[in-house]
Every structure is written in C-alpha cells, then in structure tokens.
Coordinates of C-alpha atoms in Angstrom, one line a residue:
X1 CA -5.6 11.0 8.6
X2 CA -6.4 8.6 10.9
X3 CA -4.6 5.0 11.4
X4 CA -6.6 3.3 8.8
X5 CA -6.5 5.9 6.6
X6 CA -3.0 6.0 7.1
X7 CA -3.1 1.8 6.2
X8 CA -4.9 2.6 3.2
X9 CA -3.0 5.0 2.0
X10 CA 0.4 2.6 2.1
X11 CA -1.3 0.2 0.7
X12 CA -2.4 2.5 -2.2
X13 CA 1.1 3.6 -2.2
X14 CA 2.7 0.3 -2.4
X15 CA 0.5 -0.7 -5.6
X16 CA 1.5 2.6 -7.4
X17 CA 5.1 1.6 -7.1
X18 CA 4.9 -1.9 -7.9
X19 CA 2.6 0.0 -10.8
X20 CA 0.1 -2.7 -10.3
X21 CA -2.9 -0.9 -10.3
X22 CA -5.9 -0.1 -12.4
X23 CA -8.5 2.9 -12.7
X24 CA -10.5 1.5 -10.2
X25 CA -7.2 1.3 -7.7
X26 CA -6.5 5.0 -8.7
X27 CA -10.5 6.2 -8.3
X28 CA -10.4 4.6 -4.4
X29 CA -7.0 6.7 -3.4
X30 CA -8.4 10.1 -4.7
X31 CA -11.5 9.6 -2.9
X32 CA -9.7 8.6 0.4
X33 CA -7.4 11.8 -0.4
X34 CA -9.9 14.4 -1.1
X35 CA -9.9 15.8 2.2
X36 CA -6.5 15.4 2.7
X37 CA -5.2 16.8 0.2
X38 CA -6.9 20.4 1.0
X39 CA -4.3 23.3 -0.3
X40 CA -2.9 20.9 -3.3
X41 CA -4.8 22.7 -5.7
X42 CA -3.9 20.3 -8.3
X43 CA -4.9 17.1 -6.7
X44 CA -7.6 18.2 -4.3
X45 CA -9.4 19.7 -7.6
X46 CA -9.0 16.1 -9.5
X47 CA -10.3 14.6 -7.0
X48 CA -13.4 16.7 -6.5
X49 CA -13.7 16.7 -9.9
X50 CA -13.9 13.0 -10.1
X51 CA -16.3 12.5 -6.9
X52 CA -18.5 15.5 -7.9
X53 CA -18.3 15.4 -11.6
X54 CA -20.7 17.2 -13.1
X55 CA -21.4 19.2 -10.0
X56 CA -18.0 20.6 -10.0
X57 CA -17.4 23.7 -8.3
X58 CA -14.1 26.1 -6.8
X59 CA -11.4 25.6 -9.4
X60 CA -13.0 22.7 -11.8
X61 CA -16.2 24.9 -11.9
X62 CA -14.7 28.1 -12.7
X63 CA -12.3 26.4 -15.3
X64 CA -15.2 25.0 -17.1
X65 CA -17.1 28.1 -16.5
X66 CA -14.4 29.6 -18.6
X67 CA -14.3 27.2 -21.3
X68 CA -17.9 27.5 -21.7
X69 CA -17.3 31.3 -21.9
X70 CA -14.8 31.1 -24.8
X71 CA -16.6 28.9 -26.8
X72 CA -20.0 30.8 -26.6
X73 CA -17.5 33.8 -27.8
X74 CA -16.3 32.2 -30.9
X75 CA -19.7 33.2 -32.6
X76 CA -19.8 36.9 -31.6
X77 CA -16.6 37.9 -33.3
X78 CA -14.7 38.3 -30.2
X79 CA -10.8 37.1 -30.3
X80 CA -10.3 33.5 -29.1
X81 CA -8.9 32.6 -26.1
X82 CA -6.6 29.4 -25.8
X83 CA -8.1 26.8 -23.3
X84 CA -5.4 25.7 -21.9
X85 CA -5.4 22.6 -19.5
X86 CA -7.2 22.4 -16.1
X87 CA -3.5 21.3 -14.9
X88 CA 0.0 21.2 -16.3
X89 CA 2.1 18.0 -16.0
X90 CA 4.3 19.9 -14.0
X91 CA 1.5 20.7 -11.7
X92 CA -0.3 17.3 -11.1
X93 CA 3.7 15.7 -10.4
X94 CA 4.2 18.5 -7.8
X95 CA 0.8 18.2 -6.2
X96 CA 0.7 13.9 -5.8
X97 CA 4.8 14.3 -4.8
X98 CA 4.0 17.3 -2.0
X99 CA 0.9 14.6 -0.7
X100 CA 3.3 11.6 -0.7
X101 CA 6.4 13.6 1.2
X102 CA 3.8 14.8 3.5
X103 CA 2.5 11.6 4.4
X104 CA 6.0 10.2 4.7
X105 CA 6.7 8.9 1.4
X106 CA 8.9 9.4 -1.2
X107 CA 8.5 10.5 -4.4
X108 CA 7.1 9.0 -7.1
X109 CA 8.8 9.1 -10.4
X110 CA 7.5 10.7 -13.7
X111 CA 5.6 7.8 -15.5
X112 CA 3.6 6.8 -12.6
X113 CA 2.4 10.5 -12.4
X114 CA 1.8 9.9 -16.2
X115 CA -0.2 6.7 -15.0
X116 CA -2.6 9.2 -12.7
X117 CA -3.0 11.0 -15.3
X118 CA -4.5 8.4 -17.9
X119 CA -7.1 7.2 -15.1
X120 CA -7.8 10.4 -14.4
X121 CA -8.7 11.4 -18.2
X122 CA -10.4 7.7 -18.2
X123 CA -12.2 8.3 -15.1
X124 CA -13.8 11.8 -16.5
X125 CA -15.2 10.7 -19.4
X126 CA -19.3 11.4 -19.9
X127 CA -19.1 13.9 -17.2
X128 CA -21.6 16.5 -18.6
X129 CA -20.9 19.8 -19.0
X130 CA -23.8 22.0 -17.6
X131 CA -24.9 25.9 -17.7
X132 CA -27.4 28.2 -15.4
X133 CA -29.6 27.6 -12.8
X134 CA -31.7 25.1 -14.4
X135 CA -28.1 22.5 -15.2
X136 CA -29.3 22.5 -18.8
X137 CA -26.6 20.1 -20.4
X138 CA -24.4 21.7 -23.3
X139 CA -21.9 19.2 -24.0
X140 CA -19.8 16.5 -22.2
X141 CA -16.5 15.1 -21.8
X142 CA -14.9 12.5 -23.7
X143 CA -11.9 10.1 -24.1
X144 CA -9.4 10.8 -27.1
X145 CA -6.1 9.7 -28.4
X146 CA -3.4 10.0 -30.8
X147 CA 0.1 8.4 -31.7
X148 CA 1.6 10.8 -29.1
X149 CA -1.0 11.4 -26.6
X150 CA -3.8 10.7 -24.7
X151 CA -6.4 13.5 -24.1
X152 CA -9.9 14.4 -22.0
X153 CA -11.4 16.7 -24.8
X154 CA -14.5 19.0 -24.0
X155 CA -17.0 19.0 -26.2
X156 CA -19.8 21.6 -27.2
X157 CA -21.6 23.4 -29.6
X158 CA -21.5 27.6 -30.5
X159 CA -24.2 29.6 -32.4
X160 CA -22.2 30.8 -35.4
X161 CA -25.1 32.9 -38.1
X162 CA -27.6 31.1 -36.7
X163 CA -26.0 27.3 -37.1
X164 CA -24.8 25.6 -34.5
X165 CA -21.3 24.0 -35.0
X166 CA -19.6 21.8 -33.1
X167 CA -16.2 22.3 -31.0
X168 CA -14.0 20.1 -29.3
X169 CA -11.3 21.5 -27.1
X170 CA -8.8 19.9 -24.7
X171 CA -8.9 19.5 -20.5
X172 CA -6.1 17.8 -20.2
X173 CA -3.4 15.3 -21.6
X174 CA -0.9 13.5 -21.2
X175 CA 2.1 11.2 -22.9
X176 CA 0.4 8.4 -24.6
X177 CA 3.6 5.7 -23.9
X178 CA 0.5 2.7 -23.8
X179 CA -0.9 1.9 -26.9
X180 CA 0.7 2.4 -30.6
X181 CA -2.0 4.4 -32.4
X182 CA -1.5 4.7 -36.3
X183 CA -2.3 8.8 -37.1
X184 CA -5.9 9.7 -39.2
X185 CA -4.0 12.5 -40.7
X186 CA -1.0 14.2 -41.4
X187 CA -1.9 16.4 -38.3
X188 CA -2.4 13.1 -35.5
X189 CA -5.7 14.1 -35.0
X190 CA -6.4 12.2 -32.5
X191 CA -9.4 9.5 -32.6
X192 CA -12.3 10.8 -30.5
X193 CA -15.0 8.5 -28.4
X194 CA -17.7 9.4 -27.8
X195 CA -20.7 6.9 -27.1
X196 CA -17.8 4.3 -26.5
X197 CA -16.6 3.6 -22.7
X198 CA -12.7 3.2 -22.5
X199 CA -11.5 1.2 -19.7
X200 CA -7.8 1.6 -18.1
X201 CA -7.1 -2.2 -16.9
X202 CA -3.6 -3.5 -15.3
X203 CA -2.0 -6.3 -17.1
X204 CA 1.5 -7.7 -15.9
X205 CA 2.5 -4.7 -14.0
X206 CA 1.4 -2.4 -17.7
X207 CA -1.3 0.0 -18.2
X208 CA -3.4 -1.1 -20.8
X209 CA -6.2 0.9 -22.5
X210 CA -8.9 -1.1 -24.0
X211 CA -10.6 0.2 -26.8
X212 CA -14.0 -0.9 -28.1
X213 CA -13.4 -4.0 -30.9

C-alpha cells in the first residue's frame, strides 16, 4: 500500500472499532483491500466477490460452480451433497485479523468480525447466479433471517420428473445479535427476501438492519 492507502485504511480501521460504520463504510475498505489482501483466501475472495459479483471467478466461482452442480443432481437420483458455507466464521475472523496485524493493527474482536459479516451477506444480495458460455441466469442471491441468524441464501430451480422445483440453500451466515425476529415455525425458518432490498445502516454506534415496512 501506498501512504494514502495506508491513511485510508486507519481511517477505515478506526470506524470499525468505534463500530461506527455502515455497509457502505464496509463496501469502500474491501474494495481498497482487494489487492492487498492477495493470499487471505477468505477476505481477498469476499471482496472479489463483492466487486465482481456475478462475474465471480477463482474460489467464489468454483464454489458456486459447485452449488450449482449439487443442486442440478438432486433430480437425477444421485446422493446429496451438503453445501456448506463459502467461509467459516472461523475463517473470515482469521483472514480480516492476519490483514489488520499485517498492516500494523491489532486485532479485532469477535462481534465486529460478526459486523463484516452482516454487510457482507447485505452487500451480496441480487447477485445472479449464472451457467455456460452464454451467462444464462438460473437463480440469484438473497437476504434471509431468523431468531438466531442472519443468512445469504442461494436460490435456484432443479428438474425433478419433468417439474421444476424450487431450492434455496445457504452461502453464508452469521449470529443474528441485531434485530429480534419472532420464528414462522417450530423450525425458525428463516424469513426470506426476495424482491425486497435490505439495508445495513449505523445508528448510535449499533448495526441496524432495516427491513421493508
């Protein structure tokens, strides 16, 4: 980095601690990161996958690739694979805490990595999911939550005897310690929006997800 890069990045830093920063805060550092953060696979591969999006490739695209794959299987009788998420908590605290220490910061603690993680899921919804040569869209991204937890669900449709049904499956997720959510069900099934934009805003130093009225 050079020395503004280096000033931006404090004063990135310094919000995050005070925790007085939004999504929009949060979009700005990954993108002034991307390049940095080369060999964090975790936080280099957010970060692409935010500025790139749909046109994901290296670890996002082959992730989704995969997804795509499993859920094109569920029709042909072949045994389900989990889907597990594109990272693990564990991996995501590792990957922003190895970029901080090697810029010359300290760590940051747990909820603050849980922070990330809700703009990331915010920041990634609509992002289409596409397939072949031609980018035909087969599904998309979308914001979700339940009592417990907040979720970036994929979304897509499989050929089952000649009917196409709908599955959702999860990307990633994360501690839902913002908003109390009553459970749908007995199961928290979490609430899932679709056509609805969610917004992560800042209010008094708190996280705050706004939901549609």
């Amino acid at each position: 980095m050079d020395k503004k890069e280096q000033q931006l990045f404090a004063h990135y830093y310094n919000k995050f601690v005070e925790r007085s920063f939004d999504e929009k805060d949060f979009y700005s550092f990954m993108m002034l990161v991307r390049d940095d953060a080369h060999g964090i696979d975790s936080v280099n591969g957010l970060a692409d996958f935010i500025a790139l999006r749909e046109k994901s490739s290296g670890y996002v695209g082959e992730y989704l690739g995969d997804c795509k794959q499993v859920i094109a299987n569920l029709g042909n009788g072949v045994k389900a694979k989990k889907i597990e998420d594109i990272f693990s908590f564990k991996e995501i605290r590792n990957g922003f805490n190895a970029l901080f220490l090697k810029n010359g910061f300290e760590k940051l603690p747990a909820e603050i990595i849980n922070d990330f993680i809700l703009c990331t899921i915010s920041l990634l919804q609509d992002v289409k999911l596409v397939s072949g040569n031609l980018n035909k869209e087969v599904g998309h991204l979308s914001f979700a939550v339940s009592s417990k937890e907040v979720f970036l669900m994929g979304n897509m449709k499989t050929l089952n005897k000649g009917r196409y049904i709908p599955v959702t499956f999860q990307v990633l997720s994360v501690k839902n310690s913002y908003e109390a959510i009553t459970p749908q069900d007995k199961n928290d099934t979490p609430y899932l929006f679709n056509e609805e934009l969610i917004e992560v805003v800042n209010i008094e130093g708190n996280l705050v997800i706004t939901f549609p009225e």
